[in-house]
Every structure is written in structure tokens, then in C-alpha cells.
XYZ file of C-alpha atoms in Angstrom:
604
model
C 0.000 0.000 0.000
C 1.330 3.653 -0.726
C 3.009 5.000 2.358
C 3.077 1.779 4.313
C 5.678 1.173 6.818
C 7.611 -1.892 7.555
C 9.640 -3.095 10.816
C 10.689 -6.419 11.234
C 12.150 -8.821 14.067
C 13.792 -12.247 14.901
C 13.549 -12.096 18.282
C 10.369 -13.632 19.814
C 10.823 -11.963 22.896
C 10.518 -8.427 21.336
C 7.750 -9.851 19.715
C 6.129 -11.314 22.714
C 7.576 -8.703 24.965
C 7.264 -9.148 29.054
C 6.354 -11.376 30.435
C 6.543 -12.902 27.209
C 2.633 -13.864 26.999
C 1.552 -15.775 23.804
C -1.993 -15.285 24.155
C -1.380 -10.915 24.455
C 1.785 -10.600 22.034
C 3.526 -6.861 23.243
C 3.763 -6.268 19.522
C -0.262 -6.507 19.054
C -0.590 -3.613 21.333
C 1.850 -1.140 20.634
C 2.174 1.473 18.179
C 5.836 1.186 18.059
C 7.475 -0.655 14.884
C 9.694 -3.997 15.395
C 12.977 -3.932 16.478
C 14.553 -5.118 13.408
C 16.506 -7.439 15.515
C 18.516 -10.598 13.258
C 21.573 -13.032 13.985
C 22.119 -14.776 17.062
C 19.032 -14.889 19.379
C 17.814 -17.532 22.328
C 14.819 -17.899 20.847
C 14.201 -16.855 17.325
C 10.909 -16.403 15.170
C 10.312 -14.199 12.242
C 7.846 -11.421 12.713
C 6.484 -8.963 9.850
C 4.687 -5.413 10.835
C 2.770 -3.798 8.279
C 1.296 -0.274 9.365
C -0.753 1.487 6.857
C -3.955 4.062 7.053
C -7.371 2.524 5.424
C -9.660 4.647 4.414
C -13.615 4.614 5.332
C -15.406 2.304 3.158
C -11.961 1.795 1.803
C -9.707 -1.826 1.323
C -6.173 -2.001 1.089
C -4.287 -5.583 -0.040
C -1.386 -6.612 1.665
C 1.203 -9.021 0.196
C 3.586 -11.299 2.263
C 6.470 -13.195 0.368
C 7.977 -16.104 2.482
C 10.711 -17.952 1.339
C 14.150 -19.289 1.900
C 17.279 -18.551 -0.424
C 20.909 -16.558 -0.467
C 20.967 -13.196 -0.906
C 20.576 -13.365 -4.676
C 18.099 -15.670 -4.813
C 15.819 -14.342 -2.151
C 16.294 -10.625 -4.324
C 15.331 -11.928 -7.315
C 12.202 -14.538 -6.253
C 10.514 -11.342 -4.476
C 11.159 -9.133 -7.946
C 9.390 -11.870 -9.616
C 6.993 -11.890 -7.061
C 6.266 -8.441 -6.693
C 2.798 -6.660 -7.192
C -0.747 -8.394 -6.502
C -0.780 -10.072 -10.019
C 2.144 -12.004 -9.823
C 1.343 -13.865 -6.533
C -2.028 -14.613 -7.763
C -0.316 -16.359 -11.142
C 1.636 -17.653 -8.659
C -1.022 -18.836 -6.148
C -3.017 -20.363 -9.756
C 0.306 -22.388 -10.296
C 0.304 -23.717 -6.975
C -3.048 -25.211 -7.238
C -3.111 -26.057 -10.468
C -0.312 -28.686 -9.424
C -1.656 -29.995 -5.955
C -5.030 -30.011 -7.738
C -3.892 -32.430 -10.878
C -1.701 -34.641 -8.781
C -4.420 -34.940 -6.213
C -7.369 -35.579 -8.917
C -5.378 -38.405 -9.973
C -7.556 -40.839 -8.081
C -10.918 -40.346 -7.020
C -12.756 -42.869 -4.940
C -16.394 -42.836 -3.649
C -16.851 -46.189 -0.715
C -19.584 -46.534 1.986
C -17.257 -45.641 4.771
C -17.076 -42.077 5.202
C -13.817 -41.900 7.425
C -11.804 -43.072 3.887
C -13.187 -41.274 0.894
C -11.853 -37.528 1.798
C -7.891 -38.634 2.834
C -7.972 -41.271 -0.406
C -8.357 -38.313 -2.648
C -5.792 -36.180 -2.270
C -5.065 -35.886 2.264
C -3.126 -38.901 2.048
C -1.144 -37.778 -0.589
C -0.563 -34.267 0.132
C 0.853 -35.023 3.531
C 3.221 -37.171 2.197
C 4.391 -34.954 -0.731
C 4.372 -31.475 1.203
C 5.156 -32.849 4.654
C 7.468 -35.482 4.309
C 9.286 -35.650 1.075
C 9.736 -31.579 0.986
C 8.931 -30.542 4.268
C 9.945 -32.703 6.241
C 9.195 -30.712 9.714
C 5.973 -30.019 11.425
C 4.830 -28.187 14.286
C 4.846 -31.432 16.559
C 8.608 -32.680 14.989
C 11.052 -29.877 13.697
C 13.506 -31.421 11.725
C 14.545 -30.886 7.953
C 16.531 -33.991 7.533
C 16.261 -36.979 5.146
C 15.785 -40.364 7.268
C 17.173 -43.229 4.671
C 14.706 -45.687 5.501
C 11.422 -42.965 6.367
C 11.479 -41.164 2.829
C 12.474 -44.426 0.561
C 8.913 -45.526 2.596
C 7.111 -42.639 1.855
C 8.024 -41.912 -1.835
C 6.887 -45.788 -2.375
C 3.131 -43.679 -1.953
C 3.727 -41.868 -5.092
C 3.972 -44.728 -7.673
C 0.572 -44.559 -8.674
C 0.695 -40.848 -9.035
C 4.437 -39.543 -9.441
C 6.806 -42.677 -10.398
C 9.269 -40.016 -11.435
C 9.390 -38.744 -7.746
C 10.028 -42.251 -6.957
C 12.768 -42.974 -9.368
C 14.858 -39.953 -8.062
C 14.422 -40.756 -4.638
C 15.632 -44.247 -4.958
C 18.743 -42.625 -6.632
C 19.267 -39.863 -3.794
C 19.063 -42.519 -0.897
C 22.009 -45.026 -3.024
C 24.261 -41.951 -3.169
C 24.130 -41.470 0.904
C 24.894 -45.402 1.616
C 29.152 -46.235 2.325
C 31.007 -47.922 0.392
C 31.072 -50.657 3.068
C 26.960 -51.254 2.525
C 25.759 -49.000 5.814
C 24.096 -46.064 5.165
C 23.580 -42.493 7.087
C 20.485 -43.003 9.967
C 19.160 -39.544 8.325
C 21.017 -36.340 6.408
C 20.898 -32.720 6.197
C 20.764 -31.518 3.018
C 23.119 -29.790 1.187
C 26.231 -30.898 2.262
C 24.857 -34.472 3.485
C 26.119 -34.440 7.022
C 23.943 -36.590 8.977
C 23.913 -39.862 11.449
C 26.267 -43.396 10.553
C 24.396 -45.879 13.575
C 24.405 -49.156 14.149
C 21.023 -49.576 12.915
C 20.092 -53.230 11.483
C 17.667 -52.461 9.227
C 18.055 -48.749 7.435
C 20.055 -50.444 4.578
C 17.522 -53.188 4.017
C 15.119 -50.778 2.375
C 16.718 -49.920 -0.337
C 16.842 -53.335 -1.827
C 13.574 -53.598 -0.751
C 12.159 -50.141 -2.192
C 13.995 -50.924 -5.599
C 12.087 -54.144 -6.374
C 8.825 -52.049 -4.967
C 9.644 -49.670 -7.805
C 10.686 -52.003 -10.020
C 7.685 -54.657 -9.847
C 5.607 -51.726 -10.353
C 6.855 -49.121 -13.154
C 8.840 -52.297 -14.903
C 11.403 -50.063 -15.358
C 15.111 -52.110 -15.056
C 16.488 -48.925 -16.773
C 16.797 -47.924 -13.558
C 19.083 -50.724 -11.776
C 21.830 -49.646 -14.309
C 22.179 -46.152 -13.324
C 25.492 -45.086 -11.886
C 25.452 -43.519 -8.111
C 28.251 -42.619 -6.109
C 29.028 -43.587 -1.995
C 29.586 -41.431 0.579
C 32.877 -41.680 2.714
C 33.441 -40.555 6.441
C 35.013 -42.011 9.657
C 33.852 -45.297 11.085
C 32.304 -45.928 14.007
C 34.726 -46.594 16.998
C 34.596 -49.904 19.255
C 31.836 -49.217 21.395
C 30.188 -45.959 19.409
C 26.233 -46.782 18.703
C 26.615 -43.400 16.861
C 28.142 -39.973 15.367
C 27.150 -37.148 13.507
C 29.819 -36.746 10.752
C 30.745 -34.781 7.579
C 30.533 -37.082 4.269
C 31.843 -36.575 1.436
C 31.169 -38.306 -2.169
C 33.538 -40.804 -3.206
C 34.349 -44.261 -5.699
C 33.497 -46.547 -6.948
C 30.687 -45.392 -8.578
C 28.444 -48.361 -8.753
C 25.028 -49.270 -10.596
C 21.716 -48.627 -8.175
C 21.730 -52.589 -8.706
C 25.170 -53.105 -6.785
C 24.115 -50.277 -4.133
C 20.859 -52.253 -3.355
C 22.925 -55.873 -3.176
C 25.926 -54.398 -1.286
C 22.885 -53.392 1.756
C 21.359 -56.764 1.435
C 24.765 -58.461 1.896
C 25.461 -56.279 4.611
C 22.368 -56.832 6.466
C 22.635 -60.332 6.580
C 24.421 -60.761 10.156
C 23.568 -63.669 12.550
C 23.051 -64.554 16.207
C 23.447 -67.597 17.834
C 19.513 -68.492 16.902
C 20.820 -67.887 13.553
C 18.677 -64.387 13.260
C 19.769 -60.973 12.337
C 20.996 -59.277 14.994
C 19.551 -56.251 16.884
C 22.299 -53.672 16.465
C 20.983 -50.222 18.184
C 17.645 -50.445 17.238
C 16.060 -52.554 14.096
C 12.788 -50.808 12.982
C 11.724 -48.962 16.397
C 14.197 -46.701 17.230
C 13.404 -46.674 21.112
C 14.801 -50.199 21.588
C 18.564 -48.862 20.979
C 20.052 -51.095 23.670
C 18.080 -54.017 23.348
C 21.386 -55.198 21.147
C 23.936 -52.641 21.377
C 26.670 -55.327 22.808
C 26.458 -57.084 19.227
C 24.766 -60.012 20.418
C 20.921 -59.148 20.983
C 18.689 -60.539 17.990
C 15.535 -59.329 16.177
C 12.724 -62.074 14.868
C 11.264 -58.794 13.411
C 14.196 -58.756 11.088
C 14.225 -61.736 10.381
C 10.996 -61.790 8.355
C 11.489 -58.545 6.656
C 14.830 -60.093 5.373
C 12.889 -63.189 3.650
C 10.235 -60.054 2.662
C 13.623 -58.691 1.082
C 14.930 -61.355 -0.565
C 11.792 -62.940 -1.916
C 11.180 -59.580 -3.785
C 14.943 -58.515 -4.337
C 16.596 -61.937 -5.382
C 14.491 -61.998 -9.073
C 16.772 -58.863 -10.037
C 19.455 -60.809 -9.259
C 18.639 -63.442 -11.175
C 17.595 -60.935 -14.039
C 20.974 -59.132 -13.750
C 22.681 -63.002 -14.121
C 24.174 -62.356 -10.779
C 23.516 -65.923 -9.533
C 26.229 -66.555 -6.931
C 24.385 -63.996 -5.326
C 20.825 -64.746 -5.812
C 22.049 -68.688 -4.546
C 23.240 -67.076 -1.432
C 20.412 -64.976 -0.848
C 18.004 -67.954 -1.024
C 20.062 -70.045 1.156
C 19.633 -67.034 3.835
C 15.944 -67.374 2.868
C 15.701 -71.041 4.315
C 18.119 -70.526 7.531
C 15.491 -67.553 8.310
C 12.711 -69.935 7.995
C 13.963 -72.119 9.861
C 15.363 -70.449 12.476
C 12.204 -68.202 12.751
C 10.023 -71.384 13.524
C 12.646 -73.136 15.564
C 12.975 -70.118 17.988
C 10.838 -67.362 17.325
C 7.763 -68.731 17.623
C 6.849 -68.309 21.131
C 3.544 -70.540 21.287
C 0.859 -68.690 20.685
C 2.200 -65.663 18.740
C 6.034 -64.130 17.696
C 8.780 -63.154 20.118
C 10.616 -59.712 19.333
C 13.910 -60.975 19.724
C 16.776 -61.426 22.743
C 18.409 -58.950 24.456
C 22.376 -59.077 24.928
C 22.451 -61.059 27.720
C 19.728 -63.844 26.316
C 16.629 -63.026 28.023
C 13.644 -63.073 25.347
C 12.052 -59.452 24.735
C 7.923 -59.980 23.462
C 7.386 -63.150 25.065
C 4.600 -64.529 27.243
C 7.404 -64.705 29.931
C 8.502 -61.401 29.809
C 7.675 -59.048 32.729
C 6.785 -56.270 29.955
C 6.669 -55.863 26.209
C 4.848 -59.693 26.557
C 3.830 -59.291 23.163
C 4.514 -56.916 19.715
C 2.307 -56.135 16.756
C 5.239 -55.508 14.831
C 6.857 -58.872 14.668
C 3.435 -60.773 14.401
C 2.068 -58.502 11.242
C 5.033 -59.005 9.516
C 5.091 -62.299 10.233
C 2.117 -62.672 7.863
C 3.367 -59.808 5.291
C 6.746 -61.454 4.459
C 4.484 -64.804 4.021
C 7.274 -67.043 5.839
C 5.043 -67.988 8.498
C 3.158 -71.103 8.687
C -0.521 -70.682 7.802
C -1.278 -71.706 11.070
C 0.889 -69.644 13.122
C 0.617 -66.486 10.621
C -3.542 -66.705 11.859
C -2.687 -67.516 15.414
C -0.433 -64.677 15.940
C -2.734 -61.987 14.169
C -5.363 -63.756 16.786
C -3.232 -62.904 19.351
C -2.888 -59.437 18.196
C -6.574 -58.744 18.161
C -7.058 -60.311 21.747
C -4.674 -58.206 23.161
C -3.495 -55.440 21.049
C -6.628 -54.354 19.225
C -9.204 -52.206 21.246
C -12.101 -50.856 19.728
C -13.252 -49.679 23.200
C -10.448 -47.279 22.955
C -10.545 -47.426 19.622
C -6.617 -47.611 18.936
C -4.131 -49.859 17.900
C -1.352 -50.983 20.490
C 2.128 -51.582 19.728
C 2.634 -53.561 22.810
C 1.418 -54.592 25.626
C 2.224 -54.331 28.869
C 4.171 -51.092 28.544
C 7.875 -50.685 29.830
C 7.968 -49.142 32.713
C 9.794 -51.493 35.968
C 11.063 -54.203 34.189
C 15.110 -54.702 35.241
C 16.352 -55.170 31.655
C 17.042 -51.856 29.392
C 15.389 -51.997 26.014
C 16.761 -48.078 25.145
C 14.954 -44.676 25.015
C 11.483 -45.985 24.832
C 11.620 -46.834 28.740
C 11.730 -43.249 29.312
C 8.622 -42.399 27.781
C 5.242 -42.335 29.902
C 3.677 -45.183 29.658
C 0.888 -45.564 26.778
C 3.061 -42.604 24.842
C 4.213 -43.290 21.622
C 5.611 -46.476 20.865
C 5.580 -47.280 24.525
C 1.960 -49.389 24.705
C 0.761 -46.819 22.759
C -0.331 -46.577 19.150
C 1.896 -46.170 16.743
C -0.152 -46.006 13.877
C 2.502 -46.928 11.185
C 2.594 -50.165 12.739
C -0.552 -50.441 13.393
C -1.352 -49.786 9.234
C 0.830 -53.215 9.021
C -1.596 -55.140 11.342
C -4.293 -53.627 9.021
C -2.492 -55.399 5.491
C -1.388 -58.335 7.210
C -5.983 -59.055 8.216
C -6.226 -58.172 4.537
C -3.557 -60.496 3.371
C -4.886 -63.390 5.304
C -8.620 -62.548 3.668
C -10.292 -61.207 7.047
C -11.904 -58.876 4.683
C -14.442 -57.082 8.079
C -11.829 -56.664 10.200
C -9.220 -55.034 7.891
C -11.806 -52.819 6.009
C -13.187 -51.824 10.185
C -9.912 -50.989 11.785
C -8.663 -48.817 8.680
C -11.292 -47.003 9.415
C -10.450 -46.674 13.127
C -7.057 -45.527 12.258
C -8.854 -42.580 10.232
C -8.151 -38.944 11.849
C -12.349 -38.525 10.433
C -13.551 -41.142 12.992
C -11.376 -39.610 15.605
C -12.857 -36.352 15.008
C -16.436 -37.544 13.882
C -18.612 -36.039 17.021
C -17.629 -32.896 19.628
C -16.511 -35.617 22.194
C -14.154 -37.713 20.379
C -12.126 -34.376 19.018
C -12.047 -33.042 22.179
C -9.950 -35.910 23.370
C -7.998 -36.297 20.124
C -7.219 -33.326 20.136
C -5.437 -33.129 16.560
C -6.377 -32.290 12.650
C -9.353 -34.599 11.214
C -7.859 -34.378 7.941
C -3.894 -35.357 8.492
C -2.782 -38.651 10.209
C -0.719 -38.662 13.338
C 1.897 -40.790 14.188
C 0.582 -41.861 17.690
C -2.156 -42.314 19.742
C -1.772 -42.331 23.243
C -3.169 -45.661 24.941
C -3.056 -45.322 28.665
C -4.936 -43.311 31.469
C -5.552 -40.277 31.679
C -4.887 -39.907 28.223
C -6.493 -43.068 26.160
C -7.237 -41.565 22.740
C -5.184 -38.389 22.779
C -3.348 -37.782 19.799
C 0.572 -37.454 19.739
C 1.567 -35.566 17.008
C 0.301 -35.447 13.260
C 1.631 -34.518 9.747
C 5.205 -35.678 10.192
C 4.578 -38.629 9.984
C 5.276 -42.089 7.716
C 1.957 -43.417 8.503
C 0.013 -40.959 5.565
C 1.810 -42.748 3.146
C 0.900 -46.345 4.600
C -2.001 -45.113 5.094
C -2.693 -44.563 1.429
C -1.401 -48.046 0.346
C -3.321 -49.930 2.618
C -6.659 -48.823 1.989
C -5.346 -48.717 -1.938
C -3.972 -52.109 -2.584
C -4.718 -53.813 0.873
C -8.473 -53.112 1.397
C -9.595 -51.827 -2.169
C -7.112 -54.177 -3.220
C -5.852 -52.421 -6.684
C -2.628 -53.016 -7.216
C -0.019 -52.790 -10.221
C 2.047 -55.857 -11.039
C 4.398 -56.160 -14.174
C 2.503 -54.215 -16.224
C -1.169 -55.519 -14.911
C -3.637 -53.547 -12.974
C -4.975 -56.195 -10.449
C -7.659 -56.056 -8.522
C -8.302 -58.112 -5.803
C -10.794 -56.613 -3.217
C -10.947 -57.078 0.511
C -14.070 -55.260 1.705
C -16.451 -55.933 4.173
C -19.615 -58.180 3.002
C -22.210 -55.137 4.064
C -20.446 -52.980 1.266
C -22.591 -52.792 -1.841
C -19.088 -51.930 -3.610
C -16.808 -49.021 -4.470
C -16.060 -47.306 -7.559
C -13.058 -45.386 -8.365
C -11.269 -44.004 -10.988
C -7.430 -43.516 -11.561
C -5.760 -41.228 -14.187
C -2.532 -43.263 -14.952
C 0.453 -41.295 -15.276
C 2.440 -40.884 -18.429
C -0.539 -42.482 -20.655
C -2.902 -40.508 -18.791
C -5.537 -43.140 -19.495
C -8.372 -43.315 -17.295
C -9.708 -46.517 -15.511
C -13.215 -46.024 -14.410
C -13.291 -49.075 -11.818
C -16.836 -50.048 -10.620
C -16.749 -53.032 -7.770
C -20.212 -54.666 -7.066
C -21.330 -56.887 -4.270
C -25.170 -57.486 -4.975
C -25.015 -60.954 -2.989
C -23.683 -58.964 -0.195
C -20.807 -61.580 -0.285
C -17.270 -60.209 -1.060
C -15.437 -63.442 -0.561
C -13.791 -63.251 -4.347
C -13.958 -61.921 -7.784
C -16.639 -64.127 -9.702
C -17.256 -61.950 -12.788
C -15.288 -59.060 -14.991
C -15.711 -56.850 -17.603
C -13.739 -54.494 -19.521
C -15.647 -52.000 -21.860
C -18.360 -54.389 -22.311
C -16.193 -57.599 -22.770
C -15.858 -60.368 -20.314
C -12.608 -60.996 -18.721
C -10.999 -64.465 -17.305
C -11.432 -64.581 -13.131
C -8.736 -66.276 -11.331
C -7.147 -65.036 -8.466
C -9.266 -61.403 -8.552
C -8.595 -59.843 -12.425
C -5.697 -58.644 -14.077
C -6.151 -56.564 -17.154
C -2.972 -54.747 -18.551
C -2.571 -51.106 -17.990
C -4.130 -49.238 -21.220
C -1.589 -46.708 -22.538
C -3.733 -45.056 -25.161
C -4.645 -42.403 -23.484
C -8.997 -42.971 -23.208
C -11.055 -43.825 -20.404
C -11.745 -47.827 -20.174
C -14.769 -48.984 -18.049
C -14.097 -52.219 -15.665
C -16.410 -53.413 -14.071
C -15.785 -56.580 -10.967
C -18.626 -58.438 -9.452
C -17.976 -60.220 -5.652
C -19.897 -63.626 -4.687
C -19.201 -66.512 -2.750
């Protein structure tokens, strides 16, 4: 506005001013302009003050420009920004994007608490939030974590492949040259966190057949990516925050991916991968820290890992490799069934000193949803077992009363043994016998998976931040967004139902898979779109339709259930032509850029 004044500050307590009172800011009262105030402050904030005289009857439009850049950057985005036109053809751009990547997929289902975070929630938390973000007002952070964002890109393939692609690449070129890889990264100059983590490094194998299965592209396994070099750990060091550097060889993304799965590959004296300082939950860092604690978790997401990495080995002719791999693939059977199994569901693993950790004779931690979903999603559990663990999880881990998730059960708290950091939480906080609803998306798949088709479709819909928030009482004690999903849910007195903290968190992107492929159950596999639905029998159907990228094809998907009986596929159609029923229907993925029609009927 003509004659407007501007002041400035980056120091919140100018801003707040004594005694420093959020809810009456000393700057909201007083005439006088901002102190201007930059560099080093205790506690820093950036403040704006516009003052400006509007006229009776009069309006004046007021532009703010945030951003982050050098000097010459910042200079030149707010010359290209400057005047009301340009921020609205800037504003346009903005949602033009978000509003074509987010009408990608539209989906229309009988449960209410799904159809609003399927099309476009789900997706826009894990784009904005974690992939570019990657803070929030709960988490402030800014780093890269190399297993958290190879998870959440995984989201994007039926939307963004590309994204996917380049992520894949950016996580190879922060592993060592000795197959670990940095815990998480600050971007630019990649300093960041080499651990003693057992499973970071497994992902990437993992994410690459993900990516490959899906997008068929082996283009990508060729592709040349540097290693990072720094300092190793010292005898006795769980950790350090170091400087990297790029270095040689320069390997294919194929190598990278192999040289992890090799490295991951350790063994205990039960013949299981060992526990290191923490395998997928962080908070049990000292559970193994001594180099002898094991991790049955581990063990089945390394059959999970080679069952879907070993076929690129055998595609890239690498077969003393791929003969290894499978030979690891037996031992972990075996030695999963021989000593994991704890009698009615999955131990955790052993601490250092031997003592079992999620077992019916531990003090705490009796019993974890982890190990038992994946115990079911890697598929190298006995039918049998697979159905009586997941029974065991939803006796005693699954409360619709409180209508969470736990991870375990009873929560650390006295017990003499240390499993790490996740003692010192509160009991029924975070992953402490709380929810944490990233695992608790896994429980969700692994009901799909073993075709209990009410109970998956019901506790997705549980986890949804809508049913949280779906009358005055329950958002009153959730306490959090109803349209972004948050990492925990608290799950003891006085706080049952409370929500942790929301956006930053891996559990939008799960989120979106499950109900996509798990519960919908559409799917991608070499080339096919499959479709193999797991929905409750009191669902009429769903119908959905998904813009495929590149081809930009349409498929207008309509599933029926008239016999009120979604046990399996019984009939297809595609544009008016029958279609072979099997194992669901598989039609491949039209590339001619029209809409196609395919309609699935249910039965018995």
C-alpha cells in the first residue's frame, strides 16, 4: 500500500515482549514498529509489521512473500513476485499442481472416514510434509531419514513414479562404500547420522524391487550412483554425527541395493539378524547394542527382502548372489520357527544377555504387533501360526473400546532389563503401549492379506483422523487435525485416545497403500492392474477411478457386491467384454490415453 511502513524482528521476545505472553503478544498492542533485531538470538521467530492508514469504506491488499534462499536468490524470487498479479499467477500455479496430482484418483466407498484422505489428504501429507517438508509443528527437523522417505516416496507410484525414481537414486548416493548407510542427512552438504542400525540399509533393496515390480522399469538398476565416505564408528560408538563426502566406486543402483542386502545379513546364535541399536523402532537402541541381541522382526522382513529382491538378481545373471540370498531365505525360515515362535504368537527378539524381549514370559513388552504382522506380510510364516499370531494381536493389542491400535502390551515401565529410550517415555506414549499407527497400518495389510476382509476394512477405518474427530466428544480428546494422520495415539490413562503428534509422519503414506492395494485391493504388477478386493460383506461396492500417469488413461473401476458376499472376484468386464477370473482380475494397464470402463462383481 502507498506510504506503508515496515519493521521487522527475529527475536520472539521483542515480539512477545514481558512477560513474554503468547496469548497478548507486546507487539499486538503497541504502536511502536519492530525492532529489526537478526543473527544470534535464544529464541528466534520471524515477525512482519505492516502499518498502513485505510480509508472509510476503503480496502487495502497486503502481500507477504515467504521464502528461503541466499541473498541473490531471495532478491530476485521477491522481484518476480512483486505486485498483486504475480502472486495470484503464482497462487493459480500452486493449485493447479496440488489439484492435478491430487485428482489423480478419485474414490467414492460406503465408509465415510476413507473417501476424503484417499483423494488427495493422504497424498498431500506425504508430498508437502514429508518428502519436501519434512518438519511439522509437533517434529522440527529438515533432515532426510534413509529408511522414512524411501517408505514414503513408495506412496507416489501410482501418481508420481518419477518422484520415486529420483528418490531411490538420492538414498544409493548417501549409503558407504562398506553397505551402511547415514540413519538420516541434512541436506546440502549431506552431514547426517552413521548408527548401528540393522535395518536402514535393508530398504533400499527392498524399495527398488517395490519400484521395479511396479513401473517395470530395469532402466533404472543400471544407473550409476556414487558412496559417501566418512570415519567409522569406533569400538563401542552406537553413533556420530559426521561430515561425508562423495567418493568411488561409482556403482550401478543394482550393486548399491545388493551391497545393503549383503550387509544386512548378520547372525546370532539363533541364527537371526541381529539387533544392532535399534532394528525398525528406534526406542529399543540397547536391546542389542553389545552385538549379540537378535531381532525375529528382522528376520521376516529379510525373507520379505529377498523374496522380492533376489528376481533382479537373477535378471541381472548375478547368480552366486541370488544362490546365497536364497540359502539365507531357508536358515530364516527355519530359524524363525525353531525359535521365534513363542507358542501362541512371535517373540521380538533377545536382548544381549539372552533373556527373550515380546514373550509370554517377559515381565513387559509380553507381546509386539510388529513382529506378528510381519510375520504374515513377508508370508514365511506357517498358515497356522501367521492366523494364530494376528489372533493374538486382536485379543490383546486391538481395542475398539479405545478405539486404537497398540504396539505392545504391557508397557515398559519397571522391568530390570534396558530396552533403550522408549523406557523413558510415559507409559501408553508413543511407541511405549501406545499406538503407533505406522505399525498399526501393518496389522491392518497383514488381516487383509490373510482374507479377514471385516476386520481389515473396520480398523482402517479406526485408524482414520475422520472417525477420531467424527462427534464434539471424540475431538475433544484427540485433540489433533481430522484431515492429516498422526503418528501416535496415546493408549493409557488419563490420556487413552489423545493424539501425539500429526503430519510428520510415515503413517500418511501407509495409510494410502493400505486402503489402496490392501483393502480396495488395486494393485499394479508387471505391467497388470490387479484387482483383488478385501471389503467388508455389508459394502454394496466401491467405484473409483485412476488417471494413470504418463498415458494418462483413465480406468473407471466399478466393484459390485449385490449378494452382499465379497469373498472373491466371480465376474469381470472391460468396456463391455468379459474378462478371465482367477485369483481377482488382471487386465494390462491401457496406454492409449482414453477412459476404459471395468467393471468386478464379488460372490461366494
Amino acid at each position: 500500500p502507498a506510504r506503508a511502513t515496515h519493521a521487522f524482528t527475529a527475536d520472539r521476545a521483542a515480539f512477545l515482549g514481558p512477560p513474554g505472553s503468547a496469548r497478548a503478544p507486546a507487539a499486538l498492542e503497541s504502536r511502536a514498529p519492530l525492532d529489526g533485531r537478526t543473527g544470534e538470538v535464544e529464541h528466534p521467530c520471524f515477525a512482519q509489521q505492516v502499518s498502513f492508514a485505510l480509508p472509510a469504506g476503503g480496502d487495502v491488499e497486503v502481500l507477504f512473500v515467504l521464502g528461503a534462499g541466499d541473498v541473490t536468490v531471495a532478491r530476485r524470487i521477491a522481484r518476480e513476485l512483486a505486485g498483486a498479479s504475480a502472486a495470484a499467477r503464482s497462487l493459480d500455479r500452486v493449485r493447479r499442481y496440488w489439484g492435478g496430482l491430487c485428482s489423480r484418483l478419485r474414490v467414492s466407498t460406503p465408509e465415510p472416514a476413507l473417501d476424503p484422505l484417499l483423494e488427495g489428504w493422504l497424498l498431500y501429507q506425504t508430498i508437502a510434509c514429508r518428502l519436501w517438508g519434512r518438519t511439522a509443528f509437533y517434529q522440527s527437523g529438515g533432515a532426510l531419514g534413509f529408511r522414512d522417505q524411501l517408505q514414503d516416496a513408495l506412496a507416489l507410484l501410482p501418481f508420481a513414479p518419477e518422484l520415486v525414481r529420483a528418490q531411490l537414486l538420492l538414498h544409493a548416493r548417501h549409503q558407504f562404500v562398506e553397505g551402511d548407510v547415514l540413519h538420516w542427512w541434512h541436506p546440502p552438504a549431506g552431514r547426517g547420522l552413521r548408527t548401528r542400525f540393522a535395518d536402514d540399509l535393508a530398504w533400499l533393496p527392498w524399495a527398488v524391487a517395490e519400484y521395479v515390480a511396479f513401473t517395470g522399469d530395469r532402466a533404472v538398476l543400471a544407473e550409476p550412483v556414487p558412496y559417501r565416505a566418512a570415519r567409522a564408528l569406533e569400538p563401542g560408538e552406537d553413533e556420530a554425527f559426521l561430515d561425508t563426502r562423495e567418493t568411488s566406486p561409482v556403482e550401478s543402483l543394482y550393486e548399491h541395493a545388493a551391497r545393503a542386502l549383503d550387509r544386512a545379513l548378520t547372525r546370532g546364535v539363533h541364527d537371526l539378524p541381529l539387533f544392532g541399536t535399534g532394528d525398525w523402532n528406534d526406542g529399543m537402541n540397547r536391546v542389542g547394542r553389545e552385538g549379540r541381541g537378535e531381532s525375529v522382526w528382522m528376520g521376516f522382513f529379510l525373507v520379505d527382502v529377498i523374496r522380492r529382491f533376489t528376481p533382479l538378481a537373477d535378471h541381472a545373471g548375478d547368480t552366486a548372489r541370488a544362490a546365497r540370498w536364497r540359502e539365507a531365505d531357508a536358515r530364516l525360515v527355519a530359524a524363525l520357527e525353531t525359535h521365534g515362535w513363542d507358542g501362541a504368537w512371535y517373540r521380538r527378539g533377545w536382548y544381549d544377555d539372552g533373556a527373550p524381549l515380546g514373550s509370554s514370559d517377559s515381565d513387559e513388552c509380553r507381546i509386539d504387533a510388529l513382529v506378528q504382522a510381519w510375520s504374515v506380510l513377508s508370508g514365511a510364516a506357517p498358515r497356522a501360526r501367521a492366523e494364530a499370531a494376528m489372533d493374538a494381536v486382536e485379543r490383546r493389542l486391538v481395542s475398539e473400546r479405545d478405539e486404537l491400535i497398540r504396539l505392545l502390551t504391557p508397557a515398559f515401565d519397571r522391568t530390570p532389563h534396558d530396552p533403550g529410550y522408549i523406557k523413558g517415555y510415559v507409559r501408553g506414549v508413543r511407541e511405549n503401549g501406545g499406538q503407533y499407527t505406522h505399525a498399526a497400518l501393518w496389522v491392518v495389510r497383514a488381516l487383509a492379506q490373510l482374507g479377514r476382509r471385516e476386520r481389515a476394512a473396520r480398523l482402517l477405518a479406526m485408524l482414520s483422523p475422520i472417525a477420531h474427530s467424527s462427534t464434539p466428544g471424540r475431538r475433544d480428546v484427540y485433540g489433533l487435525e481430522p484431515y492429516v494422520v498422526a503418528a501416535d495415539v496415546y493408549g493409557e490413562p488419563p490420556h487413552v485416545r489423545r493424539g501425539g503428534w500429526s503430519w510428520y509422519t510415515g503413517s500418511a503414506g501407509w495409510m494410502l497403500r493400505v486402503a489402496l492395494e490392501s483393502v480396495l485391493g488395486v494393485t499394479v504388477e508387471d505391467g497388470a492392474l490387479c484387482v483383488r478386493p478385501c471389503i467388508p460383506d455389508a459394502w454394496s461396492g466401491y467405484s473409483l477411478a485412476w488417471r494413470i500417469p504418463g498415458s494418462e488413461s483413465v480406468v473407471e473401476l466399478e466393484v459390485l457386491n449385490p449378494a452382499r458376499c465379497s469373498a472373491r472376484v466371480v465376474a469381470a468386464e472391460l468396456d463391455g467384454q468379459p474378462l478371465e477370473v482367477a485369483d481377482g482380475v488382471q487386465v494390462p494397464l491401457p496406454s492409449d490415453g482414453r477412459a476404459h470402463a471395468l467393471r468386478v462383481t464379488l460372490g461366494a
